Tab-separated table of C-alpha atoms in Angstrom:
chain	number	residue	atom	x	y	z
P	1	ALA	CA	202.991	-165.185	147.043
P	2	PRO	CA	200.187	-167.648	147.499
P	3	THR	CA	196.937	-166.888	145.675
P	4	VAL	CA	193.983	-166.298	147.963
P	5	ALA	CA	190.635	-167.310	146.598
P	6	ARG	CA	187.969	-164.616	146.933
P	7	THR	CA	184.368	-165.465	147.569
P	8	PRO	CA	182.158	-163.481	145.231
P	9	ILE	CA	179.899	-161.001	146.954
P	10	ALA	CA	176.288	-161.947	146.546
P	11	THR	CA	174.125	-159.282	145.002
P	12	HIS	CA	170.480	-158.917	145.904
P	13	THR	CA	167.992	-157.612	143.395
P	14	PRO	CA	165.114	-155.994	145.246
P	15	ALA	CA	161.687	-157.377	144.456
P	16	PRO	CA	159.550	-155.066	142.380
P	17	LYS	CA	157.106	-153.034	144.395
P	18	PRO	CA	153.539	-154.262	144.106
P	19	ALA	CA	151.318	-152.053	142.007
P	20	GLU	CA	149.235	-149.577	143.941
P	21	PRO	CA	145.587	-150.591	144.010
P	22	PRO	CA	143.305	-148.265	142.050
P	23	ALA	CA	141.684	-145.517	144.087
P	24	PRO	CA	138.142	-146.383	145.175
P	25	LEU	CA	135.274	-144.257	143.908
P	26	ALA	CA	132.580	-142.739	146.096
P	27	GLY	CA	129.004	-142.105	145.069
P	28	LEU	CA	126.441	-139.638	146.382
P	29	VAL	CA	122.691	-140.072	146.371
P	30	SER	CA	121.319	-137.290	144.174
P	31	ARG	CA	117.631	-138.244	144.187
P	32	LEU	CA	115.477	-140.683	146.144
P	33	SER	CA	111.804	-141.552	146.127
P	34	GLY	CA	109.722	-144.358	147.601
P	35	GLN	CA	111.121	-147.313	149.513
P	36	VAL	CA	114.853	-147.960	149.065
P	37	MET	CA	117.219	-150.157	151.051
P	38	VAL	CA	121.009	-149.741	151.323
P	39	ASP	CA	122.889	-152.890	152.356
P	40	GLY	CA	119.646	-154.409	153.614
P	41	VAL	CA	118.647	-151.417	155.756
P	42	ARG	CA	115.997	-148.823	154.998
P	43	ARG	CA	117.944	-145.718	155.953
P	44	THR	CA	116.703	-142.157	156.249
P	45	ASP	CA	120.189	-140.595	156.230
P	46	VAL	CA	121.397	-141.767	152.806
P	47	PHE	CA	122.126	-138.172	151.778
P	48	ASP	CA	124.607	-137.827	154.663
P	49	TYR	CA	127.279	-140.291	153.563
P	50	THR	CA	128.996	-141.727	150.493
P	51	LEU	CA	128.476	-145.111	148.818
P	52	GLY	CA	131.525	-147.252	148.074
P	53	PRO	CA	132.594	-150.638	146.673
P	54	GLY	CA	130.413	-153.539	147.771
P	55	THR	CA	127.298	-151.458	148.436
P	56	VAL	CA	124.024	-153.186	147.558
P	57	LEU	CA	120.934	-151.124	146.703
P	58	ALA	CA	117.384	-152.467	146.513
P	59	THR	CA	114.136	-150.715	145.638
P	60	ALA	CA	110.496	-151.615	146.201
P	61	ASP	CA	108.278	-148.924	144.692
P	62	GLY	CA	111.101	-146.393	144.803
P	63	ARG	CA	113.989	-145.077	142.777
P	64	ILE	CA	117.488	-143.993	143.768
P	65	ASP	CA	119.943	-141.930	141.711
P	66	VAL	CA	123.675	-142.044	142.530
P	67	GLN	CA	126.299	-139.694	141.087
P	68	PHE	CA	129.952	-140.742	141.134
P	69	GLY	CA	131.681	-138.163	138.959
P	70	ASP	CA	131.248	-135.118	136.773
P	71	GLY	CA	128.470	-136.172	134.401
P	72	SER	CA	128.463	-139.812	135.579
P	73	ALA	CA	125.549	-141.350	137.467
P	74	PHE	CA	123.081	-144.211	137.524
P	75	ALA	CA	119.439	-144.534	138.556
P	76	LEU	CA	117.994	-147.768	139.910
P	77	GLY	CA	114.333	-148.228	139.010
P	78	ALA	CA	111.498	-149.757	141.011
P	79	GLY	CA	111.622	-153.423	141.998
P	80	SER	CA	115.362	-153.713	141.318
P	81	THR	CA	118.645	-154.576	143.028
P	82	LEU	CA	122.152	-153.417	142.200
P	83	GLU	CA	125.571	-154.269	143.613
P	84	LEU	CA	128.652	-152.070	143.261
P	85	ARG	CA	130.792	-155.147	142.731
P	86	ARG	CA	133.759	-153.068	141.626
P	87	PHE	CA	133.874	-149.311	142.044
P	88	ASP	CA	137.280	-147.736	141.495
P	89	ALA	CA	139.238	-145.486	139.158
P	90	GLU	CA	140.072	-148.373	136.794
P	91	GLN	CA	136.753	-150.137	136.590
P	92	VAL	CA	133.121	-149.805	137.583
P	93	GLU	CA	131.136	-153.025	137.570
P	94	LEU	CA	127.439	-152.895	138.402
P	95	VAL	CA	125.512	-156.144	138.855
P	96	VAL	CA	121.821	-155.528	138.222
P	97	THR	CA	118.549	-157.371	138.467
P	98	GLY	CA	115.741	-155.109	137.333
P	99	THR	CA	116.167	-151.703	135.685
P	100	VAL	CA	119.128	-149.348	135.723
P	101	ASP	CA	119.554	-146.135	133.731
P	102	VAL	CA	123.156	-145.018	133.302
P	103	GLU	CA	124.865	-141.861	132.110
P	104	VAL	CA	128.651	-142.103	131.855
P	105	ALA	CA	131.120	-139.375	130.936
P	106	PRO	CA	133.803	-140.420	128.426
P	107	ARG	CA	136.222	-142.857	130.061
P	108	ALA	CA	139.981	-142.265	130.178
P	109	PRO	CA	142.222	-144.822	128.434
P	110	GLY	CA	142.262	-148.040	130.436
P	111	GLN	CA	139.058	-147.296	132.337
P	112	ARG	CA	136.113	-149.695	132.045
P	113	PHE	CA	132.436	-149.359	132.854
P	114	VAL	CA	130.514	-152.625	132.859
P	115	VAL	CA	126.955	-153.611	133.740
P	116	ARG	CA	126.606	-157.328	134.446
P	117	ALA	CA	123.161	-158.643	133.529
P	118	GLY	CA	123.184	-162.343	134.343
P	119	ASP	CA	125.649	-164.030	131.960
P	120	ARG	CA	125.813	-160.963	129.736
P	121	LEU	CA	128.044	-157.899	130.006
P	122	VAL	CA	127.190	-154.421	128.773
P	123	GLU	CA	130.276	-152.224	128.406
P	124	VAL	CA	130.473	-148.557	127.476
P	125	ARG	CA	132.941	-145.750	126.943
P	126	GLY	CA	130.740	-142.670	127.294
P	127	THR	CA	126.999	-142.821	126.778
P	128	GLN	CA	123.500	-142.874	128.221
P	129	PHE	CA	121.715	-146.199	128.189
P	130	ARG	CA	119.273	-148.493	129.987
P	131	VAL	CA	119.601	-152.135	130.994
P	132	ILE	CA	116.653	-154.267	132.118
P	133	HIS	CA	117.467	-157.781	133.261
P	134	ASP	CA	115.090	-160.313	134.787
P	135	ASP	CA	114.025	-163.935	134.388
P	136	ASN	CA	112.583	-163.158	130.957
P	137	GLY	CA	115.867	-161.951	129.472
P	138	THR	CA	117.913	-158.817	128.902
P	139	TYR	CA	116.941	-155.509	127.286
P	140	VAL	CA	119.501	-152.844	126.349
P	141	ALA	CA	118.575	-149.422	124.945
P	142	CYS	CA	121.089	-146.713	124.000
P	143	ARG	CA	119.996	-143.098	123.916
P	144	HIS	CA	123.347	-141.781	122.707
P	145	GLY	CA	126.850	-143.166	122.345
P	146	ARG	CA	127.553	-146.876	121.892
P	147	VAL	CA	127.456	-149.956	124.097
P	148	ALA	CA	128.831	-153.452	123.541
P	149	VAL	CA	126.814	-156.463	124.703
P	150	ARG	CA	128.848	-159.630	125.287
P	151	ASP	CA	128.296	-163.211	126.355
P	152	SER	CA	130.254	-166.450	126.013
P	153	ARG	CA	129.241	-166.758	122.365
P	154	GLY	CA	130.121	-163.346	120.993
P	155	GLU	CA	129.661	-159.586	121.034
P	156	LEU	CA	127.148	-157.170	119.562
P	157	GLU	CA	127.155	-153.365	119.355
P	158	VAL	CA	124.128	-151.206	120.132
P	159	ALA	CA	124.501	-147.656	118.803
P	160	THR	CA	122.628	-144.383	119.329
P	161	ALA	CA	118.814	-144.600	119.318
P	162	ARG	CA	118.803	-148.384	119.013
P	163	LYS	CA	117.823	-151.271	121.278
P	164	LEU	CA	118.455	-154.966	121.765
P	165	ASP	CA	115.854	-157.268	123.335
P	166	LEU	CA	117.079	-160.772	124.175
P	167	ALA	CA	114.673	-163.363	125.557
P	168	GLY	CA	116.191	-165.955	127.867
P	169	GLU	CA	119.295	-167.534	126.325
P	170	ALA	CA	118.756	-166.043	122.862
P	171	SER	CA	121.895	-165.549	120.788
P	172	LEU	CA	123.417	-162.167	119.979
P	173	ASP	CA	121.877	-161.816	116.532
P	174	PRO	CA	122.569	-158.463	114.779
P	175	GLN	CA	119.025	-158.531	113.398
P	176	ARG	CA	117.735	-158.107	116.939
P	177	VAL	CA	119.235	-154.587	117.105
P	178	VAL	CA	116.421	-152.285	115.983
P	179	PRO	CA	115.664	-148.535	116.180
P	180	LEU	CA	114.011	-147.008	119.222
P	181	SER	CA	110.647	-145.351	118.751
P	182	ALA	CA	110.122	-141.670	119.546
P	183	ALA	CA	108.199	-142.663	122.691
P	184	GLU	CA	111.024	-144.944	123.821
P	185	LEU	CA	113.594	-142.187	123.294
P	186	GLU	CA	111.434	-139.785	125.296
P	187	ALA	CA	111.165	-142.330	128.109
P	188	LEU	CA	114.969	-142.695	128.190
P	189	ALA	CA	115.395	-138.926	128.301
P	190	SER	CA	112.957	-138.571	131.210
P	191	ALA	CA	114.818	-141.305	133.119
P	192	THR	CA	118.190	-139.527	132.906
P	193	PRO	CA	119.888	-139.790	136.319
P	194	VAL	CA	120.053	-136.559	138.296
P	195	THR	CA	123.541	-135.039	138.425
P	196	MET	CA	124.918	-131.983	140.164
P	197	PRO	CA	126.620	-129.595	137.734
P	198	MET	CA	129.128	-128.397	140.347
P	199	TRP	CA	130.723	-131.779	141.069
P	200	THR	CA	133.997	-131.626	142.996
P	201	ASP	CA	134.384	-134.757	145.104
P	202	ALA	CA	131.888	-136.800	147.074
P	203	ALA	CA	133.364	-136.217	150.533
P	204	SER	CA	133.296	-132.431	150.105
P	205	LEU	CA	129.805	-132.341	148.594
P	206	VAL	CA	128.343	-134.214	151.563
P	207	LYS	CA	129.312	-131.209	153.684
P	208	THR	CA	128.430	-128.458	151.218
P	209	SER	CA	125.140	-129.720	149.744
P	210	SER	CA	121.775	-130.620	151.278
P	211	ALA	CA	118.742	-132.838	150.794
P	212	LEU	CA	115.597	-130.984	149.754
P	213	GLU	CA	112.404	-132.931	150.396
P	214	VAL	CA	109.487	-132.074	148.120
P	215	ALA	CA	106.530	-133.555	149.975
P	216	THR	CA	103.726	-133.733	147.435
P	217	ALA	CA	100.226	-134.895	148.273
P	218	GLY	CA	99.972	-137.883	145.965
P	219	ASN	CA	102.184	-138.549	142.961
P	220	ARG	CA	102.778	-135.290	141.134
P	221	ALA	CA	105.450	-134.303	138.645
P	222	VAL	CA	107.981	-131.941	140.219
P	223	ARG	CA	110.386	-129.328	138.906
P	224	VAL	CA	113.133	-127.721	140.957
P	225	ASP	CA	114.745	-124.588	139.509
P	226	GLY	CA	113.132	-125.369	136.166
P	227	VAL	CA	114.476	-128.942	135.941
P	228	GLU	CA	111.870	-131.699	135.767
P	229	LEU	CA	112.750	-134.470	138.238
P	230	GLY	CA	109.903	-136.960	137.892
P	231	GLU	CA	107.106	-137.698	140.309
P	232	GLY	CA	107.132	-136.674	143.945
P	233	PRO	CA	107.193	-137.076	146.827
P	234	MET	CA	110.982	-137.188	146.619
P	235	ARG	CA	114.237	-135.915	148.027
P	236	VAL	CA	116.855	-134.329	145.801
P	237	ARG	CA	120.367	-133.047	146.492
P	238	VAL	CA	120.808	-129.291	146.017
P	239	MET	CA	123.432	-126.687	146.747
P	240	PRO	CA	122.830	-123.917	149.325
P	241	GLY	CA	120.647	-121.032	148.205
P	242	ARG	CA	117.067	-120.257	147.221
P	243	HIS	CA	115.290	-122.894	145.155
P	244	THR	CA	111.984	-122.647	143.312
P	245	VAL	CA	109.690	-125.695	143.353
P	246	GLU	CA	106.884	-126.313	140.865
P	247	ALA	CA	104.337	-129.137	140.801
P	248	ALA	CA	102.019	-130.313	138.045
P	249	ASP	CA	98.274	-129.902	138.506
P	250	ALA	CA	95.639	-132.421	137.451
P	251	ALA	CA	95.916	-131.206	133.853
P	252	GLY	CA	99.688	-131.653	133.827
P	253	ARG	CA	100.456	-127.931	133.916
P	254	PHE	CA	103.271	-126.860	136.209
P	255	ARG	CA	102.398	-124.296	138.855
P	256	ARG	CA	104.767	-122.706	141.299
P	257	ALA	CA	104.429	-124.450	144.664
P	258	GLY	CA	106.827	-122.175	146.518
P	259	TRP	CA	110.456	-121.354	147.096
P	260	ILE	CA	112.701	-122.410	149.907
P	261	ASP	CA	116.089	-121.313	151.216
P	262	VAL	CA	118.471	-124.200	151.815
P	263	ALA	CA	121.621	-124.113	153.974
P	264	ALA	CA	124.627	-126.418	153.615
P	265	ALA	CA	124.321	-129.828	155.309
P	266	LYS	CA	120.849	-128.988	156.667
P	267	PRO	CA	117.880	-130.914	155.257
P	268	ALA	CA	114.996	-128.768	154.022
P	269	ARG	CA	111.354	-129.573	153.309
P	270	LEU	CA	108.608	-127.996	151.215
P	271	ALA	CA	105.067	-129.370	151.433
P	272	VAL	CA	103.027	-129.323	148.220
P	273	GLN	CA	99.342	-129.817	148.879
P	274	ALA	CA	96.773	-131.381	146.562
P	275	ASP	CA	94.872	-129.061	144.258
P	276	ALA	CA	91.729	-127.849	145.957
P	277	ALA	CA	88.513	-127.127	144.111
P	278	PRO	CA	87.430	-123.469	144.274
P	279	THR	CA	85.021	-122.807	147.124
P	280	GLY	CA	82.872	-119.903	148.200
P	281	GLY	CA	85.034	-119.518	151.271
P	282	MET	CA	88.055	-118.193	149.380
P	283	ALA	CA	86.891	-114.575	149.419
P	284	THR	CA	85.904	-114.837	153.089
P	285	ARG	CA	89.233	-116.286	154.182
P	286	ARG	CA	91.157	-113.770	152.055
P	287	ARG	CA	89.326	-110.883	153.787
P	288	GLN	CA	90.062	-112.426	157.197
P	289	LEU	CA	93.730	-112.696	156.306
P	290	HIS	CA	94.050	-109.020	155.384
P	291	ALA	CA	92.031	-107.915	158.409
P	292	GLY	CA	94.083	-110.035	160.812
P	293	ILE	CA	97.598	-109.029	159.752
P	294	ASP	CA	99.588	-107.284	162.472
P	295	ARG	CA	100.567	-104.233	160.437
P	296	GLY	CA	103.050	-103.048	163.043
P	297	ARG	CA	105.009	-106.313	162.955
P	298	LEU	CA	104.785	-106.368	159.153
P	299	ALA	CA	106.199	-102.831	158.928
P	300	ASN	CA	109.022	-103.836	161.240
P	301	CYS	CA	109.925	-106.697	158.871
P	302	THR	CA	110.277	-104.324	155.928
P	303	ARG	CA	111.596	-101.265	157.820
P	304	VAL	CA	115.016	-101.261	156.154
P	305	LEU	CA	113.516	-101.510	152.675
P	306	ALA	CA	110.964	-98.792	153.414
P	307	LYS	CA	113.708	-96.395	154.537
P	308	SER	CA	115.399	-96.938	151.201
P	309	GLY	CA	112.191	-96.091	149.357
P	310	LEU	CA	111.860	-99.638	147.964
P	311	THR	CA	108.648	-101.566	147.502
P	312	SER	CA	108.291	-105.331	147.477
P	313	PHE	CA	105.740	-108.115	147.274
P	314	VAL	CA	105.010	-111.567	148.642
P	315	GLN	CA	102.796	-114.088	146.893
P	316	ILE	CA	101.487	-116.871	149.108
P	317	GLU	CA	99.324	-119.965	148.986
P	318	MET	CA	97.550	-121.123	152.121
P	319	SER	CA	94.869	-123.515	153.289
P	320	ILE	CA	92.333	-122.903	156.097
P	321	ASP	CA	90.040	-125.643	157.417
P	322	GLU	CA	86.552	-125.303	158.909
P	323	THR	CA	87.904	-124.779	162.428
P	324	GLY	CA	90.099	-121.887	161.291
P	325	ALA	CA	93.357	-123.856	161.541
P	326	VAL	CA	96.031	-123.186	158.931
P	327	GLY	CA	96.782	-126.359	156.967
P	328	PHE	CA	99.796	-124.940	155.149
P	329	LEU	CA	101.323	-121.621	154.204
P	330	ASN	CA	103.844	-121.439	151.367
P	331	VAL	CA	105.616	-118.392	149.973
P	332	ILE	CA	105.286	-118.919	146.224
P	333	ASP	CA	107.145	-115.846	145.009
P	334	THR	CA	108.799	-112.740	146.401
P	335	ASP	CA	111.537	-110.255	145.666
P	336	LEU	CA	112.449	-109.943	149.365
P	337	PRO	CA	115.724	-111.166	150.861
P	338	SER	CA	115.451	-114.521	152.623
P	339	THR	CA	115.482	-113.131	156.183
P	340	THR	CA	112.842	-110.492	155.409
P	341	ALA	CA	110.633	-113.000	153.594
P	342	GLY	CA	110.852	-115.332	156.580
P	343	CYS	CA	109.827	-112.510	158.898
P	344	VAL	CA	106.789	-111.686	156.728
P	345	ARG	CA	105.766	-115.338	156.626
P	346	GLU	CA	105.835	-115.537	160.434
P	347	VAL	CA	103.523	-112.528	160.638
P	348	LEU	CA	101.061	-114.136	158.213
P	349	ALA	CA	101.244	-117.499	160.001
P	350	ASP	CA	100.137	-115.809	163.246
P	351	VAL	CA	96.865	-114.474	161.765
P	352	HIS	CA	93.889	-115.914	163.685
P	353	PHE	CA	90.970	-117.266	161.659
P	354	GLN	CA	87.478	-117.871	163.031
P	355	PRO	CA	85.611	-121.134	162.319
P	356	GLY	CA	84.012	-120.980	158.902
P	357	PRO	CA	84.277	-122.340	155.375
P	358	SER	CA	87.374	-124.276	154.390
P	359	ALA	CA	89.404	-122.761	151.568
P	360	THR	CA	92.723	-122.995	149.753
P	361	PHE	CA	93.711	-119.791	147.998
P	362	ARG	CA	96.534	-117.686	146.668
P	363	ASP	CA	97.103	-114.025	147.418
P	364	LYS	CA	99.637	-111.339	146.629
P	365	LEU	CA	100.628	-108.761	149.253
P	366	ASP	CA	102.293	-105.531	148.146
P	367	LEU	CA	104.626	-104.262	150.849
C-alpha cells in the first residue's frame, strides 16, 4: 500500500500570563494643622477620603500626618512638598522637598520603602526616622532601627540614635555619621506621626472614624485621651466615643479643656479658649449662674438617675462678656451618660445673664 505522508500537528504553547500588578495602598489623614494642599487644592474634606499613588501634598505653615498601615505613617512638616510616586504593596517611594518624619512597621520580604531626596535615596526596613532635603543638602536622623542612604557613588548606613548631615554634593563619608543629642532625640520623638491603634483598612476606617477639631485660641499644646499631639488648632482622626481634650496653659501645664462625644463619620469640634486672667466678676457670674438655672428642667434631665438613688456631677468652664452673652460653655468633666450630660449642658446654656463684669470661670455642679 502506498505510504501517505502525515503533516505534523502544530502545537501551541500558551504565552505566560502577565504578572498581576501589586495592590495599591491607601492612606488616611490622621492629623492636620495649618495650611495644607492636596494635589494643588486646599481641601477641607481631606478626612473623608483616602490618598493613593500619585498624590502630591504641600504645606505652608501646616503639617499633615498620613497613616497607611498598622504602625506605618509619615508626617510632612511645614514648608514642604511630598509626592507618593509609588504607593503599593511591593514598594513605597516618597519624593520629598522639605521635612518628612516617617515611622514604618517591619517590611515583609521583597517590600521596599524609599524616600527620594534629590539624587539620594533613603531606604528602610522598619524604623522611625526623619529626612530633610532642600537646596542646602540632605539631613537624615534615625530614632530607632536602621536606614541606608545611597547615591551614585556609594551607600552609608545610619543606625539608631545617629544622624547624617550632607551639604550639597558632599560624599557619603562614614565620619559624617554622628550621634544624636538628647534634645534631637526628644524632637524626633515629639514628631512621631499620629497612628490609629485599631487599623483595619483605609476604606473601612473612613466610614467608622471621624475628624475631631480642637480649635485652640492661639498655638497651644494639645492632648487627646492623654496623648500629646503637638500644637493646636488641629484636626485629628478618632474613633467613635467620648474623648477628653487637654490644652497647655501659659506655663506649659496641661489642663482639661473638656470632653466631647464623637459619632462615626460625623466631624466634631471642641473650642478651647485662651486663658483668662482672674477678675472680680467671677464670683458675681457664678452666683448668677446658680440663681438662673431652671431646676425643673435640670431635674428632668437626671430623673432616671435620681430614681435609682444615684448622684452625679458636672464640671464646666464658661465665659461671659460684659453684655451678658455666653462666649463658650464646655463640659470639662462628668460621670453622666452622654445624653444626660448633653441635656444638662442645654439647661446651663439657657441661663440668662445681665450686663456686668466679664469673667471666665470654672464651676462644679453636684446633681
